[in-house]
PDB file of C-alpha atoms and ligand atoms in Angstrom:
ATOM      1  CA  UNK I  17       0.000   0.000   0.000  1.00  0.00           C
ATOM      2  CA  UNK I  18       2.826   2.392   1.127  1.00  0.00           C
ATOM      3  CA  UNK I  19       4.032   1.368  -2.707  1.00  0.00           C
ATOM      4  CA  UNK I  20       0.966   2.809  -4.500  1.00  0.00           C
ATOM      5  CA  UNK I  21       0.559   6.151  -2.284  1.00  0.00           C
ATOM      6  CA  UNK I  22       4.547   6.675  -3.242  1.00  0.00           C
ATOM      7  CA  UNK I  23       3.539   6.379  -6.526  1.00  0.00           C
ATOM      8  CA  UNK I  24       0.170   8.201  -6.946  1.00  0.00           C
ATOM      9  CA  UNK I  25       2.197  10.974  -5.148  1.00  0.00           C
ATOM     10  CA  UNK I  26       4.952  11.527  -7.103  1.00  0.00           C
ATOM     11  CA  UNK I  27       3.078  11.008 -10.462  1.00  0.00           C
ATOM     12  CA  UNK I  28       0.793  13.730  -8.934  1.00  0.00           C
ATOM     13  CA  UNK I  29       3.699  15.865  -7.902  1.00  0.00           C
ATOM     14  CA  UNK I  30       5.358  15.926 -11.491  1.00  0.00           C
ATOM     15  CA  UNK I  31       1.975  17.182 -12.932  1.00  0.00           C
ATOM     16  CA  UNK I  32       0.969  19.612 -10.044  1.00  0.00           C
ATOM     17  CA  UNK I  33       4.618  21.140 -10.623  1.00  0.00           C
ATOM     18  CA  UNK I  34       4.936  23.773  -8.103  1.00  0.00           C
ATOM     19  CA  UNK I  35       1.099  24.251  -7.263  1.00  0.00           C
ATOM     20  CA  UNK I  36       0.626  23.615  -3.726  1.00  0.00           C
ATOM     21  CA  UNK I  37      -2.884  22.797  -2.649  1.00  0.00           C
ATOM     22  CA  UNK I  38      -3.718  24.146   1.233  1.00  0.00           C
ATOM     23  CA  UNK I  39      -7.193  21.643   1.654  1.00  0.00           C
ATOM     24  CA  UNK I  40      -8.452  18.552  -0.294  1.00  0.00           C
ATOM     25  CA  UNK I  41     -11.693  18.529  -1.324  1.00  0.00           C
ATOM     26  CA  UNK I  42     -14.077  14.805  -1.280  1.00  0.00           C
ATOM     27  CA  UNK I  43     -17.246  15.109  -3.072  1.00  0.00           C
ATOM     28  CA  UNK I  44     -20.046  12.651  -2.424  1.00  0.00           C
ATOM     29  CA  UNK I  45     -22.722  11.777  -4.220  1.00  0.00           C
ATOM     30  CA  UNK I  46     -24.644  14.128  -6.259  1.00  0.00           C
ATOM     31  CA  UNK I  47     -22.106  16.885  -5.241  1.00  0.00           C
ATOM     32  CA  UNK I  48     -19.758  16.763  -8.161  1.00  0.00           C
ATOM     33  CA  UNK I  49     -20.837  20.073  -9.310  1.00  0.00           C
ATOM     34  CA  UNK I  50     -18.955  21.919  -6.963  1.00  0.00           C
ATOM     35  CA  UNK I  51     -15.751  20.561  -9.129  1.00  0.00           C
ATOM     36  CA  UNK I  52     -17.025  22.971 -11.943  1.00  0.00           C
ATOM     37  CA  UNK I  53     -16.527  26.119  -9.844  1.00  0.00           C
ATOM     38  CA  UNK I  54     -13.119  25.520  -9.226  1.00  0.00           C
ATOM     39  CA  UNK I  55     -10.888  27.351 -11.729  1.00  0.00           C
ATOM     40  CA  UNK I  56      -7.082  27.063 -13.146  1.00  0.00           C
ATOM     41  CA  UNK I  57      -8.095  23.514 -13.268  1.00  0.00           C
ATOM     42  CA  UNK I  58      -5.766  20.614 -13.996  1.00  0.00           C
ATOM     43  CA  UNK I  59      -7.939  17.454 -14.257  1.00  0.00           C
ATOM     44  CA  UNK I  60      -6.832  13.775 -13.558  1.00  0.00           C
ATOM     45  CA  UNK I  61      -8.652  11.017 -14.277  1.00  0.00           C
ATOM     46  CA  UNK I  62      -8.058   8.311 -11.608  1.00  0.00           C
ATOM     47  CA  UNK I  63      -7.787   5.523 -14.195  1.00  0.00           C
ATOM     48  CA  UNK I  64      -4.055   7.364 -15.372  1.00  0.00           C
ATOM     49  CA  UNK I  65      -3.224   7.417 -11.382  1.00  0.00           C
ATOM     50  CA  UNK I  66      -1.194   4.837 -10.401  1.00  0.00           C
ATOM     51  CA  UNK I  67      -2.474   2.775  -7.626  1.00  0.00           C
ATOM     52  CA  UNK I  68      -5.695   4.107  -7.685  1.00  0.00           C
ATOM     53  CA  UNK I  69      -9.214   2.337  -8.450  1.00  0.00           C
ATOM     54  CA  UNK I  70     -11.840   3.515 -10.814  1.00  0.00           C
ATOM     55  CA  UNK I  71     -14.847   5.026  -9.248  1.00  0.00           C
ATOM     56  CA  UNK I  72     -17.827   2.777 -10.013  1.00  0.00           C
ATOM     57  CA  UNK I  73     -21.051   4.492  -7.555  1.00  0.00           C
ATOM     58  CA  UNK I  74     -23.854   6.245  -9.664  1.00  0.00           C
ATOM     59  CA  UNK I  75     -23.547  10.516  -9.287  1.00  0.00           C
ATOM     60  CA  UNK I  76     -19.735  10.437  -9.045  1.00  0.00           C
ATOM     61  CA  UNK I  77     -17.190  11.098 -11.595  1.00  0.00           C
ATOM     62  CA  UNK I  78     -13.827   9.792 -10.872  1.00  0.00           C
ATOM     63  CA  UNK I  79     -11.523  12.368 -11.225  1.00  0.00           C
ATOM     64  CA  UNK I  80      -9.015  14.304  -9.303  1.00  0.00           C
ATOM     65  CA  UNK I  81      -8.987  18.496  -9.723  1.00  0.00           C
ATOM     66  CA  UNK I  82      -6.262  20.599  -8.998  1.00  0.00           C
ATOM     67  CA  UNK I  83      -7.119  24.042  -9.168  1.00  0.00           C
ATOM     68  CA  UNK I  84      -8.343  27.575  -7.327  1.00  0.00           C
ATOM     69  CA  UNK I  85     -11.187  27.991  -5.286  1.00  0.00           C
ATOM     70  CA  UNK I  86     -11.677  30.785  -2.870  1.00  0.00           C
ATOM     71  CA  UNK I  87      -8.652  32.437  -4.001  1.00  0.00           C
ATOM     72  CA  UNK I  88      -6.993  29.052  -2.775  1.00  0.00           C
ATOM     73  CA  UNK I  89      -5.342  26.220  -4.457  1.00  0.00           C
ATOM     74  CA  UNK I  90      -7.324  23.364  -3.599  1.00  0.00           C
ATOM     75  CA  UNK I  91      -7.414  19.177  -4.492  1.00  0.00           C
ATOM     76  CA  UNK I  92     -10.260  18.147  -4.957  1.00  0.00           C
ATOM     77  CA  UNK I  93     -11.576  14.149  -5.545  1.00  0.00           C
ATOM     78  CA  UNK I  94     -14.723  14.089  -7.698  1.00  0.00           C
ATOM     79  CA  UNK I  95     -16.353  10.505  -6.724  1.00  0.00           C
ATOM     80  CA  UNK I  96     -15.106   9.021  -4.018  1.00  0.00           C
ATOM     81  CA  UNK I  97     -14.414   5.048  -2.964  1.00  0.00           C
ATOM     82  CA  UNK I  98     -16.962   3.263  -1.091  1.00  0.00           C
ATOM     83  CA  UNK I  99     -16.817   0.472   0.536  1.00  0.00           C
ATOM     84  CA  UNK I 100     -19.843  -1.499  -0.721  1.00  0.00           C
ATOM     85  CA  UNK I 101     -18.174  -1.522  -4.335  1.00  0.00           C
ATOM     86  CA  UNK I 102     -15.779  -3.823  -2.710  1.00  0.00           C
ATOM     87  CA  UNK I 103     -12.600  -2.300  -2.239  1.00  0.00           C
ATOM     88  CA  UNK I 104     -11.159  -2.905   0.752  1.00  0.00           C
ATOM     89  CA  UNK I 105     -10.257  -0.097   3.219  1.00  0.00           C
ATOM     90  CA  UNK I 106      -6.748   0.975   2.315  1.00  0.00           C
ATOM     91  CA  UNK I 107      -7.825   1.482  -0.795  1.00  0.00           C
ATOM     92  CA  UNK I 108     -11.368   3.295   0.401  1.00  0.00           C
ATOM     93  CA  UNK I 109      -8.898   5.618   2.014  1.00  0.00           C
ATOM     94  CA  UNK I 110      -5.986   6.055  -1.011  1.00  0.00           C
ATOM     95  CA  UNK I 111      -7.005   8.914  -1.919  1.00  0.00           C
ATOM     96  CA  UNK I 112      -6.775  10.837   1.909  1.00  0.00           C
ATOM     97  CA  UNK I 113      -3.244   9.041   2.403  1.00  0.00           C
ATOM     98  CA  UNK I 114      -1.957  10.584  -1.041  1.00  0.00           C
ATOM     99  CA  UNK I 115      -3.779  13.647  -0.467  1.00  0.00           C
ATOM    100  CA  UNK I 116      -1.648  14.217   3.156  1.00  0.00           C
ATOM    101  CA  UNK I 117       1.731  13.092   0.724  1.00  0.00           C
ATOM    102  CA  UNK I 118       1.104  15.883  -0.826  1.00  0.00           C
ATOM    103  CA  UNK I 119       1.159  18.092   2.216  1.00  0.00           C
ATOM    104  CA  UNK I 120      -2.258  18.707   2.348  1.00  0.00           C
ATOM    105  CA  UNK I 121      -3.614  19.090   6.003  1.00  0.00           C
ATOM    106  CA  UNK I 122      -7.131  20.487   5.855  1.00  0.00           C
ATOM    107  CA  UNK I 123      -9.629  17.955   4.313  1.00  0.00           C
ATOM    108  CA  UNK I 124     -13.189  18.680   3.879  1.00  0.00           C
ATOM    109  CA  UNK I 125     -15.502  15.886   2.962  1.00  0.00           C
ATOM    110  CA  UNK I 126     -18.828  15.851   1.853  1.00  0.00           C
ATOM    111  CA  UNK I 127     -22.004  13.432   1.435  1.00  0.00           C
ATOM    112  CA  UNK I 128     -25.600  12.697   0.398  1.00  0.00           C
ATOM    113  CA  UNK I 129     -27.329  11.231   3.345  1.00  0.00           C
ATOM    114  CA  UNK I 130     -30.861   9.999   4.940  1.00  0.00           C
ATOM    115  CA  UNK I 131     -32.388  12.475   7.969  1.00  0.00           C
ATOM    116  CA  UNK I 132     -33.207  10.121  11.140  1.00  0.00           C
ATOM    117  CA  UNK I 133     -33.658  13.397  13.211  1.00  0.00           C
ATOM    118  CA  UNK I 134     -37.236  14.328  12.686  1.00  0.00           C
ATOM    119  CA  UNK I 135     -36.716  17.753  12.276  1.00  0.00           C
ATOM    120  CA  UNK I 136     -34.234  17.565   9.155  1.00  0.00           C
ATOM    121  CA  UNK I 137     -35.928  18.181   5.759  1.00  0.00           C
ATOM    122  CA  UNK I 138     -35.023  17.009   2.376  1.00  0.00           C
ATOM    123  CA  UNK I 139     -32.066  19.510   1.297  1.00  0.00           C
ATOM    124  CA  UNK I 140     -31.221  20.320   4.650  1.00  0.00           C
ATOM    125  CA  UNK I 141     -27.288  20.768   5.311  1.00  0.00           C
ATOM    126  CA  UNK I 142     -25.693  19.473   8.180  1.00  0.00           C
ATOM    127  CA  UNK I 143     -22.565  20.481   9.655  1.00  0.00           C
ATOM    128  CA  UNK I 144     -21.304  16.809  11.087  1.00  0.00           C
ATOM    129  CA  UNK I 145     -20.079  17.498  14.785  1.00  0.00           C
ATOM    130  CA  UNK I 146     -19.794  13.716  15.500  1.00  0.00           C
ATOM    131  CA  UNK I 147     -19.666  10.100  13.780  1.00  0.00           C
ATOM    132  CA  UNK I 148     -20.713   6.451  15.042  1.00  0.00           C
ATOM    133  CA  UNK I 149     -18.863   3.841  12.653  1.00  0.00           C
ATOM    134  CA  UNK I 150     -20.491   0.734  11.892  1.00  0.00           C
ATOM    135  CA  UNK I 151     -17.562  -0.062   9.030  1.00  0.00           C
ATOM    136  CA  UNK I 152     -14.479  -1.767   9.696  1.00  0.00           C
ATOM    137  CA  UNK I 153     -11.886   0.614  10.881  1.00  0.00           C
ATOM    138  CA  UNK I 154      -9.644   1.751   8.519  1.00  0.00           C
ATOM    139  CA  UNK I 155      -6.520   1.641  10.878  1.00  0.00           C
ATOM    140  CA  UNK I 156      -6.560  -1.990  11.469  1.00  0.00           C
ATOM    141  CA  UNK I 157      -3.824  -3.440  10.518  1.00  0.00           C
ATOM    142  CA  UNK I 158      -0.035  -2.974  11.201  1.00  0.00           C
ATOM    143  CA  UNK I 159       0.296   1.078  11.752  1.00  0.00           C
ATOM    144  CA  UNK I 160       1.633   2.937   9.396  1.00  0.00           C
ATOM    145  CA  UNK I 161       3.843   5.044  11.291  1.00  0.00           C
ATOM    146  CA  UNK I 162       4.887   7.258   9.046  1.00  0.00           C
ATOM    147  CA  UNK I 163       1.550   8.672   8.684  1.00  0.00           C
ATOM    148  CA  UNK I 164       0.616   8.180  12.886  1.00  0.00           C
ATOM    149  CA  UNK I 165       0.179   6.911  15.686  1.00  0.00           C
ATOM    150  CA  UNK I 166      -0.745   3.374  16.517  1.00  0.00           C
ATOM    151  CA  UNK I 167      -3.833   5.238  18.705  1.00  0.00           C
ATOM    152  CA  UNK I 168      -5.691   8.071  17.135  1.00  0.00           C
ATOM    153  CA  UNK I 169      -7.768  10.292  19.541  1.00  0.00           C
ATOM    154  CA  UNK I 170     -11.050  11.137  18.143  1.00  0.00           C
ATOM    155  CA  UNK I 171     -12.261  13.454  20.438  1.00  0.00           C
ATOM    156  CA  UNK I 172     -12.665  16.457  18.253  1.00  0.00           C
ATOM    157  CA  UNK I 173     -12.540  14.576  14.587  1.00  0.00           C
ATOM    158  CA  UNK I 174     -14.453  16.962  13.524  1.00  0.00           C
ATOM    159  CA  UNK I 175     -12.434  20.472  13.895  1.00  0.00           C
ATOM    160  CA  UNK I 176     -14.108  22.733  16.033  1.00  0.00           C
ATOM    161  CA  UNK I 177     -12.688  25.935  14.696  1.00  0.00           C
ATOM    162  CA  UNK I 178     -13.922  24.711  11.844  1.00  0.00           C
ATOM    163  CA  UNK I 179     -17.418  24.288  12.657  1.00  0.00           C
ATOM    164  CA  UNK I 180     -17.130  27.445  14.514  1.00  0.00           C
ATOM    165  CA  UNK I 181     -16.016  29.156  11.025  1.00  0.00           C
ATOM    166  CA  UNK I 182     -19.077  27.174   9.036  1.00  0.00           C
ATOM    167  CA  UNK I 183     -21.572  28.660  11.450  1.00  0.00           C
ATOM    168  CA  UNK I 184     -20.587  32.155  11.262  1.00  0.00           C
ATOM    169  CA  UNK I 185     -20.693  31.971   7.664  1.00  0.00           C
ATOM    170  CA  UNK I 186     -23.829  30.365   7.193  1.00  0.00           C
ATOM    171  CA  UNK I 187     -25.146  33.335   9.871  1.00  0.00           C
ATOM    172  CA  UNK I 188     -23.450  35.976   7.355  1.00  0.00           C
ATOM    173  CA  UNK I 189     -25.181  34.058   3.841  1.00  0.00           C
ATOM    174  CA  UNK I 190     -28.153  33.252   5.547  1.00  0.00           C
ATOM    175  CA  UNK I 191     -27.724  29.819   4.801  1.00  0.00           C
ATOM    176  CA  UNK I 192     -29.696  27.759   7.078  1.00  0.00           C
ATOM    177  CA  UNK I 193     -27.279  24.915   8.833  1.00  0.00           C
ATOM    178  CA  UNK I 194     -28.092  21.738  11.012  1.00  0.00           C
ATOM    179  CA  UNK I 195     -25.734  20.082  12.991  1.00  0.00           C
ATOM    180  CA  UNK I 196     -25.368  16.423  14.007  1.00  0.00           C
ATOM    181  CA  UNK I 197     -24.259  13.347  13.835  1.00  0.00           C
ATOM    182  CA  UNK I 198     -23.644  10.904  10.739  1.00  0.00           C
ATOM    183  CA  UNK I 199     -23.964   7.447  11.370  1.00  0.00           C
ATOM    184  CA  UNK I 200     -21.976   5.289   8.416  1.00  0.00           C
ATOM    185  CA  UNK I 201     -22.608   1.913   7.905  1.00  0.00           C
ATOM    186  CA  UNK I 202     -21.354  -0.687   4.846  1.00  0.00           C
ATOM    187  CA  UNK I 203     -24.462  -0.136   2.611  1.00  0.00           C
ATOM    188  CA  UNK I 204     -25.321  -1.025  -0.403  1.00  0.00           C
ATOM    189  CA  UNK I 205     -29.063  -1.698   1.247  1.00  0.00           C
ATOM    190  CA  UNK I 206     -30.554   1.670   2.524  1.00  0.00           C
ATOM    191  CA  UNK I 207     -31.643   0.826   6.061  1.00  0.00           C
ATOM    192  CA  UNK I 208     -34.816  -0.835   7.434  1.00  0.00           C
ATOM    193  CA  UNK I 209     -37.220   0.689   9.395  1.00  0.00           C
ATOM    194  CA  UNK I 210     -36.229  -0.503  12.423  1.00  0.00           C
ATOM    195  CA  UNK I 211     -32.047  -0.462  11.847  1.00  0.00           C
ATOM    196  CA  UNK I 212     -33.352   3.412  11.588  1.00  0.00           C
ATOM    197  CA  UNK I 213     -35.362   3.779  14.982  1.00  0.00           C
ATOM    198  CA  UNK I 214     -32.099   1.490  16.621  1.00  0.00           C
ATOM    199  CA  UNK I 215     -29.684   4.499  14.575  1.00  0.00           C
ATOM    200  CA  UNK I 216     -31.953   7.459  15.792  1.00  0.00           C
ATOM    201  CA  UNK I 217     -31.880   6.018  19.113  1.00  0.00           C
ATOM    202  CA  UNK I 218     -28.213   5.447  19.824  1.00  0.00           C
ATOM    203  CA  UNK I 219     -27.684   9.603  18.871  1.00  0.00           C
ATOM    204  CA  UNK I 220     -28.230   9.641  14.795  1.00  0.00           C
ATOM    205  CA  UNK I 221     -29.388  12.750  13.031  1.00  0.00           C
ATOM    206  CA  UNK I 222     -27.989  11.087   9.224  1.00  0.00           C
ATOM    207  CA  UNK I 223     -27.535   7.763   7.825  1.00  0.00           C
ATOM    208  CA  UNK I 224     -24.841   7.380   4.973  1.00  0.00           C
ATOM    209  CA  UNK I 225     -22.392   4.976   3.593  1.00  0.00           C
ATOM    210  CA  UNK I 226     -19.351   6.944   2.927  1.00  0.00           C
ATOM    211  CA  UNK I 227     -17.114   9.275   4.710  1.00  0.00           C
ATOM    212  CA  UNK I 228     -15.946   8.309   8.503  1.00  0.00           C
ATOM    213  CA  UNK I 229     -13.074   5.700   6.753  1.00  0.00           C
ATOM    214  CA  UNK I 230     -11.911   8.556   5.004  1.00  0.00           C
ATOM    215  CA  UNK I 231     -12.138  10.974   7.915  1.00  0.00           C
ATOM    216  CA  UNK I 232     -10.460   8.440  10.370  1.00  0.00           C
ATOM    217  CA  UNK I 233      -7.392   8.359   7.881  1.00  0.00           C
ATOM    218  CA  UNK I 234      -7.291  11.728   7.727  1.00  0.00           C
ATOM    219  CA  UNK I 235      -6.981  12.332  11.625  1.00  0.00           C
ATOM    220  CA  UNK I 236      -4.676   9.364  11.457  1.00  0.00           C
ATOM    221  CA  UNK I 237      -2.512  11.589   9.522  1.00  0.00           C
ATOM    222  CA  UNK I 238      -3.068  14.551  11.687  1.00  0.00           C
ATOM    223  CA  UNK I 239      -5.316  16.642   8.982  1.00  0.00           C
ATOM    224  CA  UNK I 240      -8.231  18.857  10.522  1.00  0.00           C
ATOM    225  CA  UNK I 241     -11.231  17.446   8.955  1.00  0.00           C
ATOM    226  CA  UNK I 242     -14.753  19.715   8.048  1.00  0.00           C
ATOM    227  CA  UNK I 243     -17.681  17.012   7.069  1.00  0.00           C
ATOM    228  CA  UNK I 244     -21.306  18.066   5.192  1.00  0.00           C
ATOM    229  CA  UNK I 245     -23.639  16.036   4.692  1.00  0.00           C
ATOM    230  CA  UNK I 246     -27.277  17.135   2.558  1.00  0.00           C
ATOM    231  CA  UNK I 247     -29.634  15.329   3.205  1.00  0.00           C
ATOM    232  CA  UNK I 248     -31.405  13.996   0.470  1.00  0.00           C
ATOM    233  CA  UNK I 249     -34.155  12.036   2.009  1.00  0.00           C
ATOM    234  CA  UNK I 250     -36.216  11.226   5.187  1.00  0.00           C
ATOM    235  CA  UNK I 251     -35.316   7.777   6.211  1.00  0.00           C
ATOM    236  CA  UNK I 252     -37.888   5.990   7.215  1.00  0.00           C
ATOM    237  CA  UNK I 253     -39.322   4.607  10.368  1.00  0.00           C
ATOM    238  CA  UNK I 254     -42.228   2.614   9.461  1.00  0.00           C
ATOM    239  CA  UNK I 255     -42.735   0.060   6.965  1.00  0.00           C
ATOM    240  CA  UNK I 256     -44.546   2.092   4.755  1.00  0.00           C
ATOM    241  CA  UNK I 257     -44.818   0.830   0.899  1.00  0.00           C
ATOM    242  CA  UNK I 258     -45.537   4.528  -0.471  1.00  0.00           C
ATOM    243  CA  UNK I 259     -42.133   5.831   0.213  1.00  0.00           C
ATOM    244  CA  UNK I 260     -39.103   3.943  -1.217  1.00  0.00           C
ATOM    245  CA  UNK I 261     -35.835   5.093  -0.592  1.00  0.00           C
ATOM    246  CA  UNK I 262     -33.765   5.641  -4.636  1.00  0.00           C
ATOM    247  CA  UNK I 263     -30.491   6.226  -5.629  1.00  0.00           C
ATOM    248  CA  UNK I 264     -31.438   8.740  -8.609  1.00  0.00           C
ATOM    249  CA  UNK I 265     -33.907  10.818  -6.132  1.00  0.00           C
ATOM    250  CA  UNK I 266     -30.388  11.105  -3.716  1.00  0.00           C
ATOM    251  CA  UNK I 267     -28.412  12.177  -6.839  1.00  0.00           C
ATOM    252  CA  UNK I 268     -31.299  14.958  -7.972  1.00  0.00           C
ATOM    253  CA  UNK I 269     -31.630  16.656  -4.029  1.00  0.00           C
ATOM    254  CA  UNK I 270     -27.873  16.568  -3.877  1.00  0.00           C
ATOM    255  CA  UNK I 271     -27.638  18.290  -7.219  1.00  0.00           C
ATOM    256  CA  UNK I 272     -30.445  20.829  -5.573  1.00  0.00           C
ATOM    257  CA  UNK I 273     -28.158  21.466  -2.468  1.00  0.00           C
ATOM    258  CA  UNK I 274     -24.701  21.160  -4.134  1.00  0.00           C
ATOM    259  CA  UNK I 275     -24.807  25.141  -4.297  1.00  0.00           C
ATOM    260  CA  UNK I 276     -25.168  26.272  -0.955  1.00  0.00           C
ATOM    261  CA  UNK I 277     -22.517  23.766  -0.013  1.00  0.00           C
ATOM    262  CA  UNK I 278     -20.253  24.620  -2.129  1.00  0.00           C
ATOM    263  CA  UNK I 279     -20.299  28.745  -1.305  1.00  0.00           C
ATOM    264  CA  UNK I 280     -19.682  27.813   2.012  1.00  0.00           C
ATOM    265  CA  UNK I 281     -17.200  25.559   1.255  1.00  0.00           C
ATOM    266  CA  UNK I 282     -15.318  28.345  -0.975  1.00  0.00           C
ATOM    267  CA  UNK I 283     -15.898  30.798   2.121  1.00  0.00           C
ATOM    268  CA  UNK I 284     -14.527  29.048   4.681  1.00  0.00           C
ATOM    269  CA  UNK I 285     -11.299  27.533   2.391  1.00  0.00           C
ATOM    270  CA  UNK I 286     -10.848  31.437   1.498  1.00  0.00           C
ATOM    271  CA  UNK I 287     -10.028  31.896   4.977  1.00  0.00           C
ATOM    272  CA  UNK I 288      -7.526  29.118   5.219  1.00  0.00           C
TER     273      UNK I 288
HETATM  274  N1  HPA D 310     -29.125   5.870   3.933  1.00  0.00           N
HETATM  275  C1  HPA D 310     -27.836   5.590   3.690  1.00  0.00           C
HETATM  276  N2  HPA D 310     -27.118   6.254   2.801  1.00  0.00           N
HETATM  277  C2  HPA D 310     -27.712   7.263   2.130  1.00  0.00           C
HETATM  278  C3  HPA D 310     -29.034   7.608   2.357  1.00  0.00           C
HETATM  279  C4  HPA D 310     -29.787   6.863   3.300  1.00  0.00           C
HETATM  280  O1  HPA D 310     -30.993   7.095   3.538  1.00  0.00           O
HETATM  281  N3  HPA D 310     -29.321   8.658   1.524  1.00  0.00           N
HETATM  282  C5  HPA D 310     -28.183   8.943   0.860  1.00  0.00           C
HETATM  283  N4  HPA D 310     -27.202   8.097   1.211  1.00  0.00           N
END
């Protein structure tokens, strides 16, 4: 594994040249769009990267953008790795480990996920202050040292400043901001009814199947770490017939959302 992040790296290095980007970007389903604002752009598809895997999920492109966004130089990955396509978590993660290679400490990751807290709305936005893992963790495994510690704290995964920073934007744009936490589990099923009253009752607000490997490498390596999810539909809590849960519906609320997101986003990396 160490192998193919050396690689990705360098190969990333030669092209990026002297272009230092200050945060990655990781942008989940639906939220690809965002990738268009970004300008000065140098794009990579991840099929020329070596070591890296080809995006397969619906709504994501697999790509990796170098370029300017909020007068910052900025990496973004457009599609991400999940875990339900059947990678396994190193390579899930490749794209944080080659990311901090590259001397990038701020990461800010991004999903489409299900609302368990009853007062969250289809194309809400939710800062995430908190996670509760029900994937393998990433770190298992011999440590890689070079990138940390054996024993990552998670205490504050979620940078505070940062969510401090979010808020007082969002005050200033009037965008309208929820906070919670995102509970991650394998997928590819959406949840049952009553997996979602069990997730709601052990402290849910939104169910997804992406982000907390990624953001548990990234503290691993000692980034500070911003997560958003938008919440692109009402999970349900009843076994109700009339109100199926579909991956296209996700894709078109994200798509809705991807806007506000993404002037935050541009805000807050601004002030980096
Ligand atoms: N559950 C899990 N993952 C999701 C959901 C959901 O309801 N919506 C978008 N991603």
């Amino acid at each position: 594994m160490m192998t193919r992040i050396d690689e990705a790296a360098a190969y990333l290095k030669n092209i990026f040249q002297d272009r230092q980007p200050v945060a990655g970007i990781v942008l989940g389903s639906g939220l690809g769009s965002l990738a268009d604002k970004i300008e000065d752009r140098v794009v990579v598809p991840y099929k020329d990267i070596p070591g890296f895997p080809v995006s397969t999920a619906i709504g994501h492109k697999g790509n990796l953008i170098l370029g300017e966004l909020g007068g910052k130089t900025v990496l973004a990955m457009q599609g991400r790795f999940h875990y339900y396509e059947g990678y396994d978590m190193q390579t899930v993660t490749i794209g944080i480990r080659t990311m901090s290679k590259l001397g990038i400490e701020n990461l800010f990751v991004s999903n489409a996920a299900g609302g368990c807290n009853p007062d969250f709305k289809v194309g809400d936005l939710m800062i995430i202050k908190d996670h509760i893992s029900f994937f393998p963790n990433p770190l298992i495994g011999p440590n890689m040292e070079e990138f940390g510690p054996r024993f990552p704290d998670m205490t504050a995964a979620y940078d505070l400043e940062f969510i401090a920073l979010a808020e007082q934007i969002a005050l200033q744009e009037e965008i309208a901001l929820r906070k919670g936490v995102y509970l991650g589990s394998t997928g590819p099923t959406y949840e049952t009814p009553a997996e979602v009253r069990f997730y709601r009752t052990i402290g849910a607000d939104a169910l997804g199947m992406s982000t907390i490997p990624e953001v548990i490498v990234a503290r691993h390596c000692g980034m500070r770490v911003f997560g958003m999810s938008v919440i692109t539909n009402i999970s349900n809590f009843d076994n109700c017939s009339g109100e199926l849960n579909d991956g296209d519906d996700v894709i078109k609320q994200a798509d809705i959302a991807a806007g506000k997101m993404c002037l935050l986003f541009s805000r807050m990396i601004a002030s980096l």
